PDB file of C-alpha atoms in Angstrom:
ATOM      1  CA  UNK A  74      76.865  77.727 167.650  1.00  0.00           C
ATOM      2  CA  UNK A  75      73.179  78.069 166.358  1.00  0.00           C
ATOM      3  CA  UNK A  76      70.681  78.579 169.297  1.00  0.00           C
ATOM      4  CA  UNK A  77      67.987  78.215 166.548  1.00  0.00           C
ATOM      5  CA  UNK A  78      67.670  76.268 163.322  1.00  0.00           C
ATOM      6  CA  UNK A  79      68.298  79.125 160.061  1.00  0.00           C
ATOM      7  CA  UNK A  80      64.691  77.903 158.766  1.00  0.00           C
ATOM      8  CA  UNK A  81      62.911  78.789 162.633  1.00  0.00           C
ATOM      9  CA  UNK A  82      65.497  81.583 162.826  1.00  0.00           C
ATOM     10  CA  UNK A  83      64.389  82.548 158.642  1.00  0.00           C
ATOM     11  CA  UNK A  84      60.569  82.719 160.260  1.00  0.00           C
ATOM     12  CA  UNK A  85      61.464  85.090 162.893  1.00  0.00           C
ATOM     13  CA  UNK A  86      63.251  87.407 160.731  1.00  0.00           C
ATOM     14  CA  UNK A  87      60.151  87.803 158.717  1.00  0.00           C
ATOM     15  CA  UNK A  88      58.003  87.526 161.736  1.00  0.00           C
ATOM     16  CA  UNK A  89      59.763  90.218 163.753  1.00  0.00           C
ATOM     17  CA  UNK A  90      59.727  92.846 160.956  1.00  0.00           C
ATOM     18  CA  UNK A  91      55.768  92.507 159.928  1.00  0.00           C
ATOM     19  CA  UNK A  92      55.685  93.439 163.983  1.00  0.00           C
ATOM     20  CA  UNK A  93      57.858  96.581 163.280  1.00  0.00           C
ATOM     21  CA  UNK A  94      56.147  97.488 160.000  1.00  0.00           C
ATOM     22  CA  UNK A  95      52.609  96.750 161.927  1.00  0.00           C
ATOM     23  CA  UNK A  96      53.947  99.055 164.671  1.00  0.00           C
ATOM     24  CA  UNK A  97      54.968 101.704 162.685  1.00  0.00           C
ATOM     25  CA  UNK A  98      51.689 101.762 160.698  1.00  0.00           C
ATOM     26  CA  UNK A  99      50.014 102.317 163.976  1.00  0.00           C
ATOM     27  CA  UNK A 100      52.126 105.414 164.926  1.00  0.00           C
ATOM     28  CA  UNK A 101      51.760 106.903 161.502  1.00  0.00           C
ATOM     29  CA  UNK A 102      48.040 106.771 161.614  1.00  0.00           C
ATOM     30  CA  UNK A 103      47.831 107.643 165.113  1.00  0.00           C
ATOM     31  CA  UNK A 104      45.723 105.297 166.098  1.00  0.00           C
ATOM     32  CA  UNK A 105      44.910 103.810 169.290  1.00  0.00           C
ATOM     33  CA  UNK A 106      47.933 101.363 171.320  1.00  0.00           C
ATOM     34  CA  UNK A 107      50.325 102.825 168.688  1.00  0.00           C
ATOM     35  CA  UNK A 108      52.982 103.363 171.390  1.00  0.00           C
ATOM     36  CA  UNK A 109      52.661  99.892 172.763  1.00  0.00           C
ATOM     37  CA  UNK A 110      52.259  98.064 169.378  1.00  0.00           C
ATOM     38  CA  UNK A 111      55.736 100.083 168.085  1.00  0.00           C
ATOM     39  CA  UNK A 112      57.704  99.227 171.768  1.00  0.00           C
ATOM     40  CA  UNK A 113      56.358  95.745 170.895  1.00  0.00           C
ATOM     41  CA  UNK A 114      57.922  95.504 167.282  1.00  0.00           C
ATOM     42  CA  UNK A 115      60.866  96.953 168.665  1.00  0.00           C
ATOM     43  CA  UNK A 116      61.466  95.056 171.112  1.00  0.00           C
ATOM     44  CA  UNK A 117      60.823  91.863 169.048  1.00  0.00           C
ATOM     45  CA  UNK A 118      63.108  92.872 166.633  1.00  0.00           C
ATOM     46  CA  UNK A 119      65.717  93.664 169.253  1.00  0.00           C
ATOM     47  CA  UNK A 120      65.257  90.189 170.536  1.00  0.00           C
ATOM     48  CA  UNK A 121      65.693  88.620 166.877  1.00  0.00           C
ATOM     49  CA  UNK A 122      68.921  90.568 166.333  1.00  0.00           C
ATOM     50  CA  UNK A 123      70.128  89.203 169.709  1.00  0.00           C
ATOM     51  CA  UNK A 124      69.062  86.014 168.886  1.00  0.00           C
ATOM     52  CA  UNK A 125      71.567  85.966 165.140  1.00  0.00           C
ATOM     53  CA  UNK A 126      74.393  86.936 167.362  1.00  0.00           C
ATOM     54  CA  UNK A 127      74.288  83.145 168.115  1.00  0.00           C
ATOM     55  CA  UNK A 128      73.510  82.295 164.883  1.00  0.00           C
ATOM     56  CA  UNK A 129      76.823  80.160 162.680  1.00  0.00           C
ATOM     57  CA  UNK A 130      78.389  82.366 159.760  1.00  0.00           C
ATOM     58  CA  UNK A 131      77.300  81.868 156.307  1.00  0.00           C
ATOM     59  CA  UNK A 132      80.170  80.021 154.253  1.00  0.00           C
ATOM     60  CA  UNK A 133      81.669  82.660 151.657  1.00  0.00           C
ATOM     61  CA  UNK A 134      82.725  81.489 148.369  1.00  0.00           C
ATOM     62  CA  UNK A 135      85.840  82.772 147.141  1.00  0.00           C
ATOM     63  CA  UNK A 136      84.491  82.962 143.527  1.00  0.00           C
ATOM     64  CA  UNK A 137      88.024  84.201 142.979  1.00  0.00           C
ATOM     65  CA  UNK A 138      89.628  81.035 142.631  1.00  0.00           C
ATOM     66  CA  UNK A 139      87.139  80.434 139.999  1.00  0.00           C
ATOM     67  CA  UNK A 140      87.327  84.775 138.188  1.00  0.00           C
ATOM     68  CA  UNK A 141      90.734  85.181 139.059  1.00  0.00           C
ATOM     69  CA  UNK A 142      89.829  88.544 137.412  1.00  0.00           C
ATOM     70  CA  UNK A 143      87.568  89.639 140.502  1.00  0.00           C
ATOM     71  CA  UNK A 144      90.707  89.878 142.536  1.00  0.00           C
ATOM     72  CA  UNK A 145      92.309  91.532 139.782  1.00  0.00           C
ATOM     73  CA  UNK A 146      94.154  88.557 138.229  1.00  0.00           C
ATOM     74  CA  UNK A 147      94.535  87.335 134.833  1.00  0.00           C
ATOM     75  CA  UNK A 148      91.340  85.256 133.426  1.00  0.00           C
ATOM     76  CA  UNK A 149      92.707  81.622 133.060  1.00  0.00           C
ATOM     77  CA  UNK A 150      90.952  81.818 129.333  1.00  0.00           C
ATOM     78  CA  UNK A 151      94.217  83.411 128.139  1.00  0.00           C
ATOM     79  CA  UNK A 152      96.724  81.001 129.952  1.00  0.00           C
ATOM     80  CA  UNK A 153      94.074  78.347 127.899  1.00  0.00           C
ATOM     81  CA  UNK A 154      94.759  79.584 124.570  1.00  0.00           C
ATOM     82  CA  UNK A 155      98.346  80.175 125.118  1.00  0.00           C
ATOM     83  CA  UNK A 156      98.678  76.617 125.868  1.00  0.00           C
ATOM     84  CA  UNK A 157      96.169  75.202 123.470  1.00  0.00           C
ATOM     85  CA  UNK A 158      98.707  75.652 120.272  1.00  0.00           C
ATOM     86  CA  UNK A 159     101.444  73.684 122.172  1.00  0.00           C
ATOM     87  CA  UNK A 160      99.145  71.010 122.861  1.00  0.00           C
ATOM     88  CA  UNK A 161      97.853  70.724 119.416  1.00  0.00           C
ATOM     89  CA  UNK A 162     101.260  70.949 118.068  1.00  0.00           C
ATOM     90  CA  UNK A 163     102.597  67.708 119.920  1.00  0.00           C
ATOM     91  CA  UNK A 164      99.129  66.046 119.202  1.00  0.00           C
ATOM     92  CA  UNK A 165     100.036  66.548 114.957  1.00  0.00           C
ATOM     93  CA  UNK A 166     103.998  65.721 115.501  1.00  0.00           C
ATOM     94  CA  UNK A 167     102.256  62.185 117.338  1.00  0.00           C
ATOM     95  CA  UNK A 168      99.688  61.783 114.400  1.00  0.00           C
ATOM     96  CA  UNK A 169     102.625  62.208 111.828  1.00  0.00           C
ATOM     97  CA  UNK A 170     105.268  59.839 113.551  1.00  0.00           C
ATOM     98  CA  UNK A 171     102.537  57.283 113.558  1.00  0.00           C
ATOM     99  CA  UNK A 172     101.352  57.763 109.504  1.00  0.00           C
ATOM    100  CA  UNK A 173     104.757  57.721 108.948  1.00  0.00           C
ATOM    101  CA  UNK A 174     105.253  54.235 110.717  1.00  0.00           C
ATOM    102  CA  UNK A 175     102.446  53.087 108.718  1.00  0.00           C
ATOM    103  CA  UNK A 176     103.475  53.541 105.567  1.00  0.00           C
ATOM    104  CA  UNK A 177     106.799  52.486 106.635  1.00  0.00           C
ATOM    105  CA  UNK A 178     107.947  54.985 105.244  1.00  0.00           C
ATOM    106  CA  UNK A 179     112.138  55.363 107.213  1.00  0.00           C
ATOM    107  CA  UNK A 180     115.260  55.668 106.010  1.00  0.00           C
ATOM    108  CA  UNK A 181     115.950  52.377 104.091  1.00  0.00           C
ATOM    109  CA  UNK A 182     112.766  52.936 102.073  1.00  0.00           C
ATOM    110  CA  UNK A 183     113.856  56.980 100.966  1.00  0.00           C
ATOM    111  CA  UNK A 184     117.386  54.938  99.483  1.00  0.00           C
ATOM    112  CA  UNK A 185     115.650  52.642  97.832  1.00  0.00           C
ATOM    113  CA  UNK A 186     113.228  55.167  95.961  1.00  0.00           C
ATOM    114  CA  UNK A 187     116.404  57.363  95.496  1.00  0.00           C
ATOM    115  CA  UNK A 188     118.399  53.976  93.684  1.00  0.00           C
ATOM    116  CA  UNK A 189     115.014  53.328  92.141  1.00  0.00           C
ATOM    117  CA  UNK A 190     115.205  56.581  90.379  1.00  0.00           C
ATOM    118  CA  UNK A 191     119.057  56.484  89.352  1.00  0.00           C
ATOM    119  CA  UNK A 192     118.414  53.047  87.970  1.00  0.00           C
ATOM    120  CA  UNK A 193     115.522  54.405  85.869  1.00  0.00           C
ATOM    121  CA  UNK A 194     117.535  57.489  84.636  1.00  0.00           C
ATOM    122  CA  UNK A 195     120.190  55.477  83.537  1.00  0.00           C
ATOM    123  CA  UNK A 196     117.760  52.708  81.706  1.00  0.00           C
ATOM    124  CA  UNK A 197     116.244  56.167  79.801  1.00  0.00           C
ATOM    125  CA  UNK A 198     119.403  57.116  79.028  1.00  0.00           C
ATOM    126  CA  UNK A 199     120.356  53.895  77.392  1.00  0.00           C
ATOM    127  CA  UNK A 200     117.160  53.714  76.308  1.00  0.00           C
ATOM    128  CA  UNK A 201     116.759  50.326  77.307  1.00  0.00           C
ATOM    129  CA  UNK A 202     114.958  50.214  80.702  1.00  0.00           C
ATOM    130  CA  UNK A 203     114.807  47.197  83.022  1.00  0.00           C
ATOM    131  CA  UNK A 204     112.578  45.085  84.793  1.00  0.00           C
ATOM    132  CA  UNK A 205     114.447  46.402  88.254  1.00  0.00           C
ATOM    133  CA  UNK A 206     114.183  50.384  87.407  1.00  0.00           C
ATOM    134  CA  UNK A 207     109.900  49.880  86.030  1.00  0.00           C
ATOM    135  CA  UNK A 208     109.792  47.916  89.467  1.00  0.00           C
ATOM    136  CA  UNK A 209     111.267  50.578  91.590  1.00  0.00           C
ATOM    137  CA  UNK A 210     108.962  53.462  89.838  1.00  0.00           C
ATOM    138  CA  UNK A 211     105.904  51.952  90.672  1.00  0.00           C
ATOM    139  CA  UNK A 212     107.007  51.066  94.079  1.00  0.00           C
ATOM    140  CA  UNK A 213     107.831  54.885  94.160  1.00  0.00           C
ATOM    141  CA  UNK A 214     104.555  55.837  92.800  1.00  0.00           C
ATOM    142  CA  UNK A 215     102.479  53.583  95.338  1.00  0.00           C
ATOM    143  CA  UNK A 216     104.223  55.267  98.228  1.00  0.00           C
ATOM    144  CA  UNK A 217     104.113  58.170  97.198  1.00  0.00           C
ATOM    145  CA  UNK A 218     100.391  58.159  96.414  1.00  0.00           C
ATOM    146  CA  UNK A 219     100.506  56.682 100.606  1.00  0.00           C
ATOM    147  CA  UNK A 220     102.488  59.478 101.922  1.00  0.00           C
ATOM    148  CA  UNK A 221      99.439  61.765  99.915  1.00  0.00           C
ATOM    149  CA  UNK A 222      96.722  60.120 101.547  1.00  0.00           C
ATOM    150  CA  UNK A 223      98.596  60.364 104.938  1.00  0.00           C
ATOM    151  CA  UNK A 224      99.187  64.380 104.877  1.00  0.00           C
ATOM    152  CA  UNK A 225      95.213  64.378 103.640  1.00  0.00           C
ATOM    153  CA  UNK A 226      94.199  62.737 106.879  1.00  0.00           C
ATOM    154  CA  UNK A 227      97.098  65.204 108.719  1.00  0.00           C
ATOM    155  CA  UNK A 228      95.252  68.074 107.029  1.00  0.00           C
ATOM    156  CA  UNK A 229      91.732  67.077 108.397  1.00  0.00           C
ATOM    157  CA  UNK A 230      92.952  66.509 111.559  1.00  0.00           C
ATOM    158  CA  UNK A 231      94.757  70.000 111.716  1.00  0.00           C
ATOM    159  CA  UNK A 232      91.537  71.316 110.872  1.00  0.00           C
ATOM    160  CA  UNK A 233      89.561  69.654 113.789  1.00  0.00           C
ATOM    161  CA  UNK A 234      92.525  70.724 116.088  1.00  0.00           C
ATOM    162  CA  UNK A 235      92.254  74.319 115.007  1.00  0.00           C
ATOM    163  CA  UNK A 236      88.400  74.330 115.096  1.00  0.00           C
ATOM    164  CA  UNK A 237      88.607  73.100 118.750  1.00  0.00           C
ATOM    165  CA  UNK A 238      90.890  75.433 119.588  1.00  0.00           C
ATOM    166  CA  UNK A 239      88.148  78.367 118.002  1.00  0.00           C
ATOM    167  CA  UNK A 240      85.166  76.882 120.245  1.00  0.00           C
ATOM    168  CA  UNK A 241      87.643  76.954 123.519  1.00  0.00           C
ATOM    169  CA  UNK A 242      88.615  80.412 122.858  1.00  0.00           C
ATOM    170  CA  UNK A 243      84.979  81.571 122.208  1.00  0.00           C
ATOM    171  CA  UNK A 244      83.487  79.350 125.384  1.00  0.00           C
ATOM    172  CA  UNK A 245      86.888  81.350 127.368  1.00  0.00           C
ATOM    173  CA  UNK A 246      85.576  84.949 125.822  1.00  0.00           C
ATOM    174  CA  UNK A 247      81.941  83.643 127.202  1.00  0.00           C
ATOM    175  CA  UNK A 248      83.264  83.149 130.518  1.00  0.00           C
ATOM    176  CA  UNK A 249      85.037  86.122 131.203  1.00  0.00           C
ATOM    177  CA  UNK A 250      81.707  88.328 129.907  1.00  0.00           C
ATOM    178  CA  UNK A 251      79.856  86.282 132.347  1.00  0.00           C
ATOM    179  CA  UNK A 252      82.474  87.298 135.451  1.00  0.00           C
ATOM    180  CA  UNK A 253      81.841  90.950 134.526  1.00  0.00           C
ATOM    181  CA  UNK A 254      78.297  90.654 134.344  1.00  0.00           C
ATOM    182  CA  UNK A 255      78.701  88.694 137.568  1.00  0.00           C
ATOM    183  CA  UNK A 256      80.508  91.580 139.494  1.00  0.00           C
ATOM    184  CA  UNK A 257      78.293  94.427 138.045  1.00  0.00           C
ATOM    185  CA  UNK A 258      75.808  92.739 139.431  1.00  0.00           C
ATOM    186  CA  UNK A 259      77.087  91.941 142.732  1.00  0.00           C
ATOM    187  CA  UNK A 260      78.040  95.806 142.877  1.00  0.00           C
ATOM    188  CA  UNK A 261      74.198  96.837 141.893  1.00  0.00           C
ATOM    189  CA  UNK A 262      73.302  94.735 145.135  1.00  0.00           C
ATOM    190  CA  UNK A 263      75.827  96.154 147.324  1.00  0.00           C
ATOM    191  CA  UNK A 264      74.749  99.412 146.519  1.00  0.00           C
ATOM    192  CA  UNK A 265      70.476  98.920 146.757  1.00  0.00           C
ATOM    193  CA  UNK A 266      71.863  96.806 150.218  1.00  0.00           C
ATOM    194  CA  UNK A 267      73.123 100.171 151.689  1.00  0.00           C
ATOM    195  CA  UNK A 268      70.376 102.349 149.634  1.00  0.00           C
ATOM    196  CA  UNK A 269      68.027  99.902 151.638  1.00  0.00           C
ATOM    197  CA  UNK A 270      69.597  99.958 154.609  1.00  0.00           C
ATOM    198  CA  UNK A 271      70.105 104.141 154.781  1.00  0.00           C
ATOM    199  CA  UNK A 272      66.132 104.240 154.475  1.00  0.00           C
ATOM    200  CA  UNK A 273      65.588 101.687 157.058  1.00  0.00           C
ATOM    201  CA  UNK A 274      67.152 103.802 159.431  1.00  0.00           C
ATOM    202  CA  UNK A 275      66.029 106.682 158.752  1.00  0.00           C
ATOM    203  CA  UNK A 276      62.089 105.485 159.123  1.00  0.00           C
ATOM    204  CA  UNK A 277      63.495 104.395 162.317  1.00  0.00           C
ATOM    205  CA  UNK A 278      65.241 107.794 163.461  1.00  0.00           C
ATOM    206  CA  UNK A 279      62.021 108.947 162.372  1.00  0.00           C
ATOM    207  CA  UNK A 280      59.188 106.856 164.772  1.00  0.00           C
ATOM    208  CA  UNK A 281      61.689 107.230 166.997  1.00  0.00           C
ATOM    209  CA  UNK A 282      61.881 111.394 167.231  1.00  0.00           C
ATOM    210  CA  UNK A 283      57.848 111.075 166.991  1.00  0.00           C
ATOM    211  CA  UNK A 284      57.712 108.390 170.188  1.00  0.00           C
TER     212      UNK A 284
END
């Protein structure tokens, strides 16, 4: 549990190291009260990192739940686009069933194009076509100029489904750039972290040998 709020205890990290910096200016110059300024900012600064022993843990993120491939997973972008094509797939065999049912076009209707088309042959044939056989051929034309508006409208929206899945890949490639940049990033700060830290301590090795 917190003994102090993190704004108050924000303050007296910055607080507490102006002392030390103020402290150690004072020793460098060699000016007067330099020993008792730097035991001051020492001794505040002691007190502050006593005081953050109390203070309650920062909440990590595990940002690998969200870059699988910080923790040396797969990116979920490729289990996306291996999926996508499935999806798409049943979305057209839907969007087909239902043109289909539209034009009514089934079983029953297929016959009657096919006896349509017998009929006609014969009535060519015989050269004496019938009322029946010029019925059934424009019956077969009108459904068949249907079914050719249908597989336009299956065409555009094959299009739109492949043109979606384009823009998910590309946002999916975006995403996994953006993890890498993420962790080079977080490695650059580890590493000026302990660059910052090594010098820290060795300005304080440093007063110190001189006190």
């Amino acid at each position: 549990m917190a003994i102090l709020s993190p704004r108050v205890m924000n303050f007296a990290y910055g607080f507490g190291a102006a002392v030390v910096i103020v402290g150690a200016l004072f020793k460098l110059m060699h000016w007067p009260g330099a020993s008792a300024m730097l035991i001051a900012g020492l001794g505040t600064e002691a007190l502050i990192f006593g005081l953050s022993a109390f203070e309650t843990p920062a909440q990590e993120l595990d940002w690998t739940l969200v870059y699988p491939e910080l923790a040396g997973g797969q990116p979920t972008a490729k289990k996306a686009r291996k999926e996508e094509p499935v999806e798409a797939q049943g979305i057209l065999s839907q969007k087909l069933d239902a043109m289909l049912k539209e034009a009514k076009i089934d079983g029953e209707l297929m016959a009657s194009l096919g006896n349509s088309i017998k009929n006609f042959e014969g009535a060519a044939k015989n050269m004496a076509p019938t009322v029946d056989a010029i019925a059934g051929q424009k019956k077969y034309a009108d459904e068949m100029l249907a079914a050719a508006n249908n597989m336009a409208s299956l065409n555009n929206l094959y299009k739109s489904q492949l043109e979606s899945a384009s823009r998910n890949a590309e946002a999916n490639q975006e995403i996994a750039e953006n993890a890498a940049k993420l962790k080079e990033q977080m490695q650059s700060m580890t590493t000026n972290i302990a660059t910052l830290n090594s010098v820290y301590g060795g300005m304080l090795s440093a007063m110190s040998n001189r006190g």
